[in-house]
Coordinates of N, CA and C in Angstrom, one line a residue:
Chain A
E1 N 132.6 179.8 206.9 CA 132.3 178.5 206.3 C 131.0 178.6 205.6
V2 N 131.0 178.1 204.3 CA 129.8 178.1 203.5 C 128.9 177.0 204.0
Q3 N 127.6 177.3 204.2 CA 126.6 176.3 204.6 C 125.4 176.5 203.8
L4 N 124.9 175.4 203.3 CA 123.7 175.3 202.5 C 122.8 174.3 203.1
V5 N 121.6 174.7 203.5 CA 120.7 173.7 204.2 C 119.4 173.7 203.5
E6 N 119.1 172.6 202.8 CA 117.8 172.4 202.1 C 116.7 172.0 203.0
S7 N 115.5 172.3 202.6 CA 114.3 171.9 203.3 C 113.1 171.9 202.3
G8 N 112.0 171.2 202.7 CA 110.8 171.2 201.9 C 110.5 170.0 201.2
G9 N 111.4 169.0 201.2 CA 111.2 167.7 200.5 C 110.1 166.9 201.2
G10 N 109.7 165.9 200.5 CA 108.6 165.0 201.1 C 107.9 164.2 200.0
L11 N 106.8 163.6 200.4 CA 106.1 162.7 199.5 C 104.9 163.5 198.9
V12 N 104.8 163.5 197.6 CA 103.7 164.2 196.9 C 103.2 163.3 195.8
Q13 N 101.9 163.5 195.5 CA 101.3 162.7 194.5 C 101.6 163.2 193.1
P14 N 101.6 162.4 192.1 CA 101.8 162.8 190.7 C 100.8 164.0 190.3
G15 N 101.4 165.0 189.7 CA 100.6 166.2 189.4 C 100.6 167.2 190.5
G16 N 101.1 166.9 191.6 CA 101.1 167.8 192.7 C 102.3 168.8 192.7
S17 N 102.4 169.6 193.7 CA 103.4 170.7 193.8 C 104.1 170.6 195.1
L18 N 105.3 171.2 195.1 CA 106.2 171.2 196.3 C 107.1 172.4 196.1
R19 N 107.5 173.0 197.2 CA 108.4 174.1 197.2 C 109.6 173.8 198.0
L20 N 110.8 173.8 197.4 CA 112.0 173.5 198.1 C 112.7 174.9 198.5
S21 N 113.3 174.9 199.6 CA 114.1 176.1 200.1 C 115.5 175.7 200.4
C22 N 116.4 176.7 200.3 CA 117.8 176.5 200.7 C 118.2 177.7 201.5
A23 N 118.6 177.5 202.7 CA 119.1 178.6 203.6 C 120.6 178.7 203.4
A24 N 121.2 179.8 203.0 CA 122.6 179.9 202.8 C 123.2 180.8 203.8
S25 N 124.5 180.5 204.2 CA 125.2 181.3 205.1 C 126.7 181.1 204.9
G26 N 127.5 182.1 205.5 CA 128.9 182.0 205.4 C 129.6 182.6 204.2
F27 N 128.7 183.3 203.3 CA 129.3 184.0 202.2 C 128.3 185.1 201.8
T28 N 128.8 186.0 200.9 CA 127.9 187.0 200.4 C 127.0 186.5 199.4
F29 N 125.8 186.1 199.8 CA 124.8 185.4 199.0 C 124.5 186.1 197.7
S30 N 124.3 187.4 197.7 CA 123.8 188.1 196.5 C 124.7 188.2 195.4
I31 N 126.0 187.8 195.5 CA 126.9 187.9 194.4 C 127.2 186.6 193.7
Y32 N 126.6 185.5 194.2 CA 126.9 184.2 193.7 C 125.7 183.6 193.0
G33 N 125.9 183.0 191.8 CA 124.9 182.2 191.1 C 124.7 181.0 192.0
M34 N 123.5 180.5 191.9 CA 123.1 179.3 192.6 C 122.3 178.3 191.7
S35 N 122.4 177.1 192.0 CA 121.7 176.1 191.2 C 121.1 175.0 192.0
W36 N 120.2 174.3 191.5 CA 119.7 173.0 192.0 C 120.2 171.9 191.1
V37 N 120.7 170.8 191.8 CA 121.1 169.6 191.1 C 120.4 168.5 191.7
R38 N 119.9 167.5 191.0 CA 119.2 166.4 191.6 C 119.9 165.0 191.2
Q39 N 119.5 164.1 192.1 CA 120.0 162.7 191.9 C 118.9 161.7 192.2
A40 N 118.5 161.1 191.2 CA 117.4 160.0 191.3 C 118.1 158.8 192.1
P41 N 117.2 158.0 192.8 CA 117.8 156.9 193.5 C 118.7 156.0 192.7
V42 N 119.9 155.8 193.3 CA 120.9 154.9 192.6 C 121.2 155.4 191.2
K43 N 121.1 156.7 190.9 CA 121.4 157.2 189.6 C 122.4 158.3 189.7
G44 N 122.7 158.9 188.5 CA 123.7 159.9 188.5 C 123.1 161.3 188.7
L45 N 123.9 162.3 188.5 CA 123.6 163.7 188.8 C 123.0 164.4 187.6
E46 N 122.0 165.2 187.8 CA 121.3 166.0 186.8 C 121.1 167.4 187.2
W47 N 121.7 168.3 186.5 CA 121.4 169.8 186.8 C 120.0 170.1 186.5
V48 N 119.3 170.9 187.3 CA 117.9 171.2 187.2 C 117.7 172.6 186.8
S49 N 118.3 173.5 187.5 CA 118.0 174.9 187.3 C 119.0 175.8 187.9
G50 N 119.3 177.0 187.4 CA 120.2 177.9 188.0 C 119.7 179.4 187.9
I51 N 120.3 180.2 188.7 CA 119.9 181.6 188.8 C 121.1 182.5 189.1
S52 N 121.2 183.6 188.5 CA 122.3 184.6 188.7 C 122.2 185.2 190.1
G53 N 123.2 185.8 190.5 CA 123.3 186.4 191.8 C 122.2 187.5 192.1
S54 N 121.9 188.3 191.0 CA 120.9 189.3 191.2 C 119.5 188.7 191.0
G55 N 119.4 187.5 190.5 CA 118.1 186.9 190.3 C 117.4 187.2 188.9
T56 N 118.1 188.0 188.1 CA 117.5 188.4 186.8 C 117.6 187.4 185.7
I57 N 118.6 186.5 185.8 CA 118.8 185.5 184.8 C 118.6 184.1 185.4
T58 N 117.7 183.3 184.7 CA 117.4 182.0 185.2 C 117.7 181.0 184.1
Y59 N 118.0 179.7 184.4 CA 118.2 178.7 183.5 C 117.5 177.4 183.9
Y60 N 117.1 176.6 183.0 CA 116.3 175.4 183.3 C 116.8 174.3 182.4
A61 N 116.8 173.1 182.9 CA 117.0 171.9 182.1 C 115.7 171.7 181.3
D62 N 115.8 171.1 180.1 CA 114.6 170.9 179.3 C 113.6 170.0 180.0
S63 N 114.1 169.1 180.9 CA 113.2 168.1 181.6 C 112.2 168.8 182.6
V64 N 112.5 170.0 183.0 CA 111.7 170.7 184.0 C 111.2 172.1 183.5
K65 N 111.6 172.5 182.3 CA 111.2 173.8 181.8 C 109.6 173.9 181.7
G66 N 109.1 175.0 182.2 CA 107.6 175.1 182.2 C 106.9 174.5 183.4
R67 N 107.6 173.7 184.2 CA 107.0 173.1 185.4 C 107.7 173.7 186.7
F68 N 109.0 173.9 186.6 CA 109.7 174.4 187.8 C 110.1 175.8 187.7
T69 N 110.1 176.5 188.8 CA 110.5 177.9 188.8 C 111.5 178.2 189.9
I70 N 112.7 178.7 189.6 CA 113.7 179.0 190.6 C 113.6 180.5 190.9
S71 N 113.9 180.8 192.2 CA 113.9 182.2 192.6 C 114.8 182.3 193.8
R72 N 115.1 183.5 194.2 CA 115.9 183.8 195.3 C 115.5 185.1 196.0
D73 N 115.7 185.1 197.4 CA 115.5 186.3 198.2 C 116.8 186.7 198.8
N74 N 117.5 187.7 198.2 CA 118.8 188.1 198.7 C 118.7 188.7 200.0
S75 N 117.6 189.3 200.4 CA 117.5 189.9 201.8 C 117.4 188.8 202.9
K76 N 117.0 187.6 202.5 CA 116.9 186.5 203.5 C 117.9 185.4 203.2
N77 N 118.8 185.6 202.2 CA 119.8 184.6 201.9 C 119.2 183.2 201.6
T78 N 118.1 183.2 200.8 CA 117.4 182.0 200.6 C 117.2 181.8 199.1
L79 N 117.4 180.5 198.7 CA 117.1 180.0 197.3 C 115.9 179.1 197.4
S80 N 115.0 179.2 196.3 CA 113.8 178.4 196.3 C 113.7 177.7 195.0
L81 N 112.9 176.6 195.0 CA 112.5 175.9 193.8 C 111.1 175.5 193.9
Q82 N 110.2 176.2 193.1 CA 108.8 175.8 193.1 C 108.6 174.7 192.0
M83 N 108.1 173.6 192.4 CA 107.9 172.5 191.5 C 106.5 172.2 191.3
N84 N 105.9 172.3 190.1 CA 104.6 172.0 189.8 C 104.5 170.9 188.8
G85 N 103.3 170.3 188.7 CA 103.1 169.2 187.8 C 104.1 168.1 187.9
L86 N 104.4 167.7 189.2 CA 105.4 166.7 189.5 C 105.1 165.3 188.9
R87 N 106.1 164.6 188.5 CA 106.0 163.3 187.8 C 106.9 162.3 188.6
A88 N 106.6 161.1 188.4 CA 107.4 160.0 189.1 C 108.9 160.2 188.8
E89 N 109.2 160.6 187.6 CA 110.7 160.7 187.3 C 111.3 161.9 187.9
D90 N 110.6 162.8 188.6 CA 111.2 163.9 189.4 C 111.6 163.4 190.8
T91 N 111.3 162.1 191.1 CA 111.8 161.6 192.4 C 113.3 161.6 192.5
A92 N 113.8 162.3 193.5 CA 115.3 162.4 193.6 C 115.6 163.1 194.9
V93 N 116.9 163.1 195.2 CA 117.5 164.0 196.2 C 117.8 165.3 195.5
Y94 N 117.4 166.4 196.0 CA 117.6 167.7 195.4 C 118.7 168.4 196.2
Y95 N 119.8 168.8 195.5 CA 120.9 169.5 196.2 C 120.9 171.0 195.8
C96 N 121.1 171.8 196.8 CA 121.3 173.2 196.6 C 122.8 173.4 196.4
T97 N 123.2 174.2 195.4 CA 124.7 174.4 195.2 C 125.0 175.9 195.0
Q98 N 126.2 176.2 195.4 CA 126.8 177.5 195.1 C 127.7 177.4 193.9
E99 N 127.4 178.3 192.9 CA 128.2 178.3 191.7 C 129.5 179.1 192.0
N100 N 130.5 178.8 191.3 CA 131.8 179.6 191.3 C 131.5 181.0 190.8
Y101 N 132.1 182.0 191.4 CA 131.9 183.4 191.1 C 132.1 183.7 189.6
Y102 N 133.2 183.0 189.1 CA 133.6 183.3 187.7 C 133.0 182.3 186.7
D103 N 132.8 181.1 187.1 CA 132.4 180.0 186.2 C 131.0 179.6 186.5
T104 N 130.1 180.0 185.6 CA 128.7 179.6 185.7 C 128.6 178.1 185.6
G105 N 127.8 177.5 186.4 CA 127.6 176.0 186.3 C 128.6 175.2 186.9
R106 N 129.6 175.8 187.6 CA 130.6 175.0 188.3 C 130.2 175.1 189.8
F107 N 130.0 173.9 190.4 CA 129.4 173.8 191.7 C 130.5 173.6 192.8
D108 N 130.8 174.7 193.4 CA 131.9 174.7 194.4 C 131.4 174.1 195.8
Y109 N 130.2 174.4 196.2 CA 129.7 173.9 197.4 C 128.3 173.3 197.3
W110 N 128.0 172.3 198.1 CA 126.8 171.6 198.0 C 126.2 171.5 199.4
G111 N 124.8 171.5 199.4 CA 124.1 171.2 200.6 C 124.0 169.7 200.8
Q112 N 123.4 169.2 201.8 CA 123.3 167.7 202.0 C 122.1 167.1 201.3
G113 N 121.2 168.0 200.8 CA 120.1 167.5 199.9 C 118.8 167.3 200.7
T114 N 117.7 167.3 199.9 CA 116.4 167.0 200.5 C 115.7 166.1 199.5
L115 N 115.1 165.0 200.0 CA 114.5 164.0 199.2 C 113.0 164.3 198.8
V116 N 112.8 164.3 197.5 CA 111.4 164.4 197.0 C 111.0 163.1 196.4
T117 N 109.9 162.6 196.8 CA 109.3 161.4 196.3 C 107.9 161.7 195.7
V118 N 107.8 161.3 194.4 CA 106.5 161.5 193.7 C 105.9 160.1 193.5
S119 N 104.8 159.9 194.2 CA 104.2 158.6 194.1 C 102.8 158.7 194.7
S120 N 101.9 157.8 194.1 CA 100.5 157.8 194.6 C 100.4 156.7 195.7
Chain B
E1 N 123.4 170.7 174.3 CA 124.2 170.3 175.5 C 125.3 169.3 175.1
I2 N 126.3 169.3 176.0 CA 127.4 168.3 175.7 C 127.2 167.0 176.5
V3 N 127.2 165.9 175.7 CA 127.0 164.6 176.3 C 128.4 164.1 176.7
L4 N 128.5 163.6 177.9 CA 129.8 163.1 178.5 C 129.6 161.6 178.8
T5 N 130.6 160.8 178.3 CA 130.6 159.4 178.6 C 131.8 159.0 179.4
Q6 N 131.6 158.4 180.5 CA 132.7 158.0 181.4 C 133.0 156.5 181.3
S7 N 134.3 156.2 181.4 CA 134.7 154.8 181.4 C 135.9 154.6 182.3
P8 N 136.0 153.3 182.9 CA 135.0 152.3 182.9 C 133.9 152.6 183.8
G9 N 132.8 151.8 183.8 CA 131.8 152.0 184.8 C 132.2 151.7 186.2
T10 N 133.0 150.7 186.3 CA 133.5 150.3 187.6 C 135.0 150.0 187.5
L11 N 135.8 150.4 188.5 CA 137.2 150.2 188.5 C 137.5 149.5 189.9
S12 N 138.0 148.3 189.8 CA 138.4 147.5 191.0 C 139.9 147.5 191.2
L13 N 140.3 148.2 192.3 CA 141.7 148.4 192.6 C 142.0 148.2 194.1
S14 N 143.3 148.0 194.4 CA 143.7 147.9 195.8 C 144.3 149.2 196.3
P15 N 144.2 149.5 197.6 CA 144.9 150.7 198.1 C 146.3 150.7 197.7
G16 N 146.8 151.9 197.3 CA 148.2 152.1 196.9 C 148.3 152.0 195.4
E17 N 147.3 151.5 194.7 CA 147.4 151.4 193.2 C 147.0 152.8 192.6
R18 N 147.3 152.9 191.3 CA 146.9 154.1 190.5 C 145.6 153.9 189.8
A19 N 144.8 154.9 189.9 CA 143.5 154.9 189.2 C 143.4 155.9 188.1
T20 N 143.0 155.4 186.9 CA 142.8 156.3 185.7 C 141.4 156.2 185.2
L21 N 140.7 157.3 185.3 CA 139.3 157.4 184.9 C 139.2 158.3 183.7
S22 N 138.4 157.9 182.8 CA 138.2 158.6 181.5 C 136.9 159.3 181.3
C23 N 136.9 160.4 180.7 CA 135.6 161.1 180.4 C 135.8 161.6 178.9
R24 N 134.8 161.2 178.1 CA 134.9 161.6 176.7 C 133.6 162.4 176.4
A25 N 133.8 163.6 175.7 CA 132.7 164.4 175.3 C 132.4 164.2 173.8
R26 N 131.1 164.3 173.5 CA 130.6 164.1 172.1 C 131.1 165.2 171.2
Q27 N 131.3 166.4 171.8 CA 131.8 167.5 171.1 C 132.8 168.3 171.9
S28 N 133.6 169.1 171.3 CA 134.7 169.7 172.0 C 134.2 170.6 173.1
V29 N 134.9 170.5 174.3 CA 134.6 171.3 175.5 C 135.4 172.6 175.4
S30 N 134.7 173.7 175.2 CA 135.4 175.0 175.1 C 136.0 175.4 176.4
N31 N 137.1 176.1 176.3 CA 137.8 176.7 177.5 C 138.1 175.7 178.5
N32 N 138.1 174.4 178.2 CA 138.4 173.3 179.2 C 137.4 173.5 180.4
Y33 N 136.2 173.8 180.1 CA 135.2 173.9 181.2 C 134.8 172.5 181.6
L34 N 135.7 171.7 182.2 CA 135.5 170.4 182.6 C 135.9 170.2 184.1
A35 N 135.0 169.7 184.9 CA 135.2 169.5 186.3 C 135.1 168.0 186.7
W36 N 135.6 167.6 187.8 CA 135.5 166.3 188.4 C 135.0 166.4 189.8
Y37 N 134.1 165.5 190.2 CA 133.5 165.5 191.5 C 133.7 164.1 192.1
Q38 N 133.8 164.0 193.4 CA 133.8 162.8 194.1 C 132.5 162.7 195.0
Q39 N 131.9 161.5 195.0 CA 130.7 161.3 195.9 C 130.9 160.0 196.6
K40 N 130.8 160.1 197.9 CA 130.8 158.9 198.8 C 129.4 158.6 199.2
P41 N 129.1 157.3 199.6 CA 127.7 157.0 199.9 C 127.1 157.8 201.0
G42 N 125.9 158.3 200.7 CA 125.2 159.1 201.7 C 125.6 160.6 201.8
Q43 N 126.6 161.0 200.9 CA 127.1 162.3 201.0 C 126.8 163.1 199.7
A44 N 126.9 164.4 199.8 CA 126.8 165.2 198.6 C 128.2 165.1 197.8
P45 N 128.1 165.4 196.5 CA 129.4 165.4 195.8 C 130.3 166.5 196.3
R46 N 131.6 166.3 196.0 CA 132.6 167.3 196.3 C 133.4 167.6 195.1
L47 N 133.6 168.9 194.9 CA 134.5 169.3 193.7 C 135.9 169.0 193.9
L48 N 136.5 168.3 193.0 CA 137.9 167.9 193.0 C 138.8 168.8 192.1
I49 N 138.4 168.8 190.8 CA 139.1 169.4 189.7 C 138.2 170.3 188.9
Y50 N 138.8 171.4 188.5 CA 138.1 172.3 187.6 C 139.0 172.8 186.5
G51 N 138.5 173.3 185.4 CA 139.3 173.7 184.3 C 140.2 172.6 183.8
A52 N 139.7 171.4 183.9 CA 140.3 170.1 183.4 C 141.5 169.7 184.3
S53 N 142.2 170.6 184.9 CA 143.5 170.2 185.5 C 143.8 171.0 186.8
S54 N 142.9 171.9 187.3 CA 143.2 172.7 188.5 C 142.5 172.0 189.7
R55 N 143.3 171.8 190.7 CA 142.7 171.2 191.9 C 141.9 172.2 192.7
A56 N 140.8 171.8 193.2 CA 140.0 172.7 194.1 C 140.7 172.8 195.5
T57 N 140.2 173.8 196.2 CA 140.8 174.1 197.5 C 140.8 172.9 198.4
G58 N 141.9 172.5 199.0 CA 142.0 171.4 200.0 C 142.1 170.0 199.4
I59 N 142.1 169.9 198.1 CA 142.2 168.6 197.4 C 143.7 168.1 197.4
P60 N 143.9 166.9 197.9 CA 145.3 166.4 197.9 C 145.9 166.3 196.5
D61 N 147.3 166.4 196.5 CA 147.9 166.4 195.2 C 148.0 165.0 194.5
R62 N 147.5 164.0 195.2 CA 147.5 162.7 194.5 C 146.4 162.7 193.4
F63 N 145.5 163.7 193.5 CA 144.5 163.8 192.5 C 145.0 164.8 191.4
S64 N 144.9 164.3 190.1 CA 145.3 165.2 189.0 C 144.3 165.0 187.8
G65 N 144.1 166.1 187.1 CA 143.3 166.0 185.9 C 144.1 166.5 184.7
S66 N 143.7 165.9 183.6 CA 144.4 166.3 182.3 C 143.4 166.1 181.2
G67 N 143.9 166.6 180.0 CA 143.1 166.5 178.8 C 142.6 167.8 178.3
S68 N 142.0 167.7 177.0 CA 141.5 168.9 176.4 C 140.6 168.4 175.2
G69 N 139.8 169.4 174.7 CA 139.0 169.0 173.5 C 137.9 168.1 173.9
T70 N 138.0 166.8 173.6 CA 137.0 165.8 173.9 C 137.4 164.7 174.8
D71 N 138.6 164.6 175.2 CA 139.1 163.5 176.0 C 139.8 164.1 177.3
F72 N 139.3 163.6 178.4 CA 139.8 164.1 179.7 C 140.0 162.9 180.6
T73 N 141.0 163.0 181.6 CA 141.3 162.0 182.5 C 141.5 162.5 183.9
L74 N 141.0 161.7 184.8 CA 141.2 161.9 186.3 C 142.2 160.8 186.7
T75 N 143.3 161.2 187.3 CA 144.2 160.2 187.8 C 144.4 160.4 189.3
I76 N 144.3 159.2 190.0 CA 144.5 159.2 191.5 C 145.8 158.4 191.6
R77 N 146.9 159.1 192.0 CA 148.2 158.5 192.0 C 148.4 157.3 192.8
R78 N 148.0 157.3 194.1 CA 148.1 156.2 195.0 C 146.8 156.2 195.8
L79 N 146.0 155.2 195.6 CA 144.7 155.2 196.2 C 144.8 155.0 197.7
E80 N 144.1 155.9 198.4 CA 144.0 155.8 199.9 C 142.6 155.2 200.2
P81 N 142.4 154.6 201.3 CA 141.1 154.0 201.7 C 139.9 154.9 201.5
E82 N 140.1 156.2 201.7 CA 139.0 157.2 201.6 C 138.7 157.6 200.2
D83 N 139.5 157.1 199.2 CA 139.3 157.5 197.8 C 138.3 156.6 197.1
F84 N 137.9 155.5 197.8 CA 136.9 154.6 197.1 C 135.6 155.2 197.2
A85 N 135.1 155.6 196.0 CA 133.9 156.4 195.8 C 133.4 156.4 194.4
V86 N 132.4 157.2 194.1 CA 132.0 157.4 192.7 C 132.5 158.7 192.2
Y87 N 133.0 158.8 191.0 CA 133.5 160.0 190.4 C 132.7 160.4 189.2
Y88 N 132.4 161.7 189.1 CA 131.6 162.2 188.0 C 132.4 163.3 187.3
C89 N 132.4 163.3 186.0 CA 132.9 164.5 185.3 C 131.7 165.3 184.9
Q90 N 132.0 166.6 184.6 CA 131.0 167.6 184.4 C 131.5 168.7 183.5
H91 N 130.6 169.0 182.5 CA 130.9 170.2 181.7 C 130.1 171.3 182.3
Y92 N 130.7 172.4 182.5 CA 130.0 173.6 183.1 C 129.9 174.7 182.2
G93 N 128.9 175.6 182.5 CA 128.5 176.7 181.6 C 127.0 176.9 181.9
S94 N 126.3 177.5 181.0 CA 124.9 177.8 181.2 C 124.0 176.6 181.1
S95 N 124.4 175.5 180.6 CA 123.6 174.3 180.5 C 124.5 173.1 180.9
P96 N 124.8 172.9 182.2 CA 125.8 171.9 182.7 C 125.3 170.5 182.5
T97 N 126.2 169.6 182.2 CA 125.9 168.2 182.1 C 126.9 167.4 182.8
F98 N 126.5 166.2 183.3 CA 127.4 165.3 184.0 C 127.5 164.0 183.2
G99 N 128.7 163.3 183.4 CA 128.8 162.0 183.0 C 128.0 161.0 183.9
Q100 N 128.0 159.8 183.5 CA 127.2 158.8 184.3 C 127.9 158.3 185.5
G101 N 129.2 158.6 185.7 CA 129.9 158.2 186.9 C 130.8 157.0 186.7
T102 N 131.9 156.9 187.4 CA 132.8 155.7 187.5 C 132.9 155.4 189.0
K103 N 132.6 154.2 189.3 CA 132.7 153.7 190.7 C 134.1 153.1 190.9
V104 N 134.9 153.6 191.9 CA 136.2 153.0 192.2 C 136.0 152.2 193.5
E105 N 136.1 150.9 193.3 CA 135.8 150.0 194.4 C 137.1 149.2 194.9
I106 N 137.0 148.7 196.1 CA 138.2 148.0 196.6 C 138.2 146.6 196.0
K107 N 139.3 146.2 195.5 CA 139.5 144.9 194.9 C 139.6 143.8 196.0

C-alpha cells in the first residue's frame, strides 16, 4: 500500500524559511516522479514543484521559482521541499504526491498534507 | 500553461440524480492529458479519471469522463451520498494546472 506522510509544516514569519519532508513507503520510490501540490485555505489546488525519479530533473511553478527547492533522497525514500523567502500567499496545506510512472504530472497518490502558515 | 475553467461553480442535486460537470481549456489539451479528482472536506484529493475517460483503480463505473480538445465532461450517473464533494479537473504534463473546482452539494 502506497503511503506518503508529510511533516515539517508550521507557523513562520514572512521572509522566513521552512523545510517540508515526505516519507514514502509501499512502492519503489526511486522510479517514480514526485510532486508537491498546495491548497490555500478555502481555495483550489496549485501544483508547486516536481522531481524525476532519479532527481536529475526538477520543475517549478513560476510563483515559487527561485525561492523553493525540491529534492529527494532515494536511499531514505524521502522527498523534501526547502522553502525560502516565504510570503503570506504561500500559506497553504502542502501535499506530497506520487506521479504516475508513465504520465508526468498526473497525481495517483496523495499524502494527508501539512499546513504551512506564513504570518507575523 | 493551460488555463482550465470549470462550470458550474456549484451544482445542487439530490441523491440518485445525474451530475454533469464541465471543464473547458483555453487551448487544446494534447494527448487528452486531462484528469479529474474528487476532494471531500478535510481529505486529500483522489484521482478519479485520467486520459479524459479512463477510470483510476477502484473508481466505481457510475463515474465517467468524456471529451477532447478543449471541452471535457465528468458525469456521475446516479449520485450516491458519498459523491457530494468538490471536483477538480487537471491538465497534466511538466507544468500541471487545475481548474477552480465544482462543488456538488445536496439539494
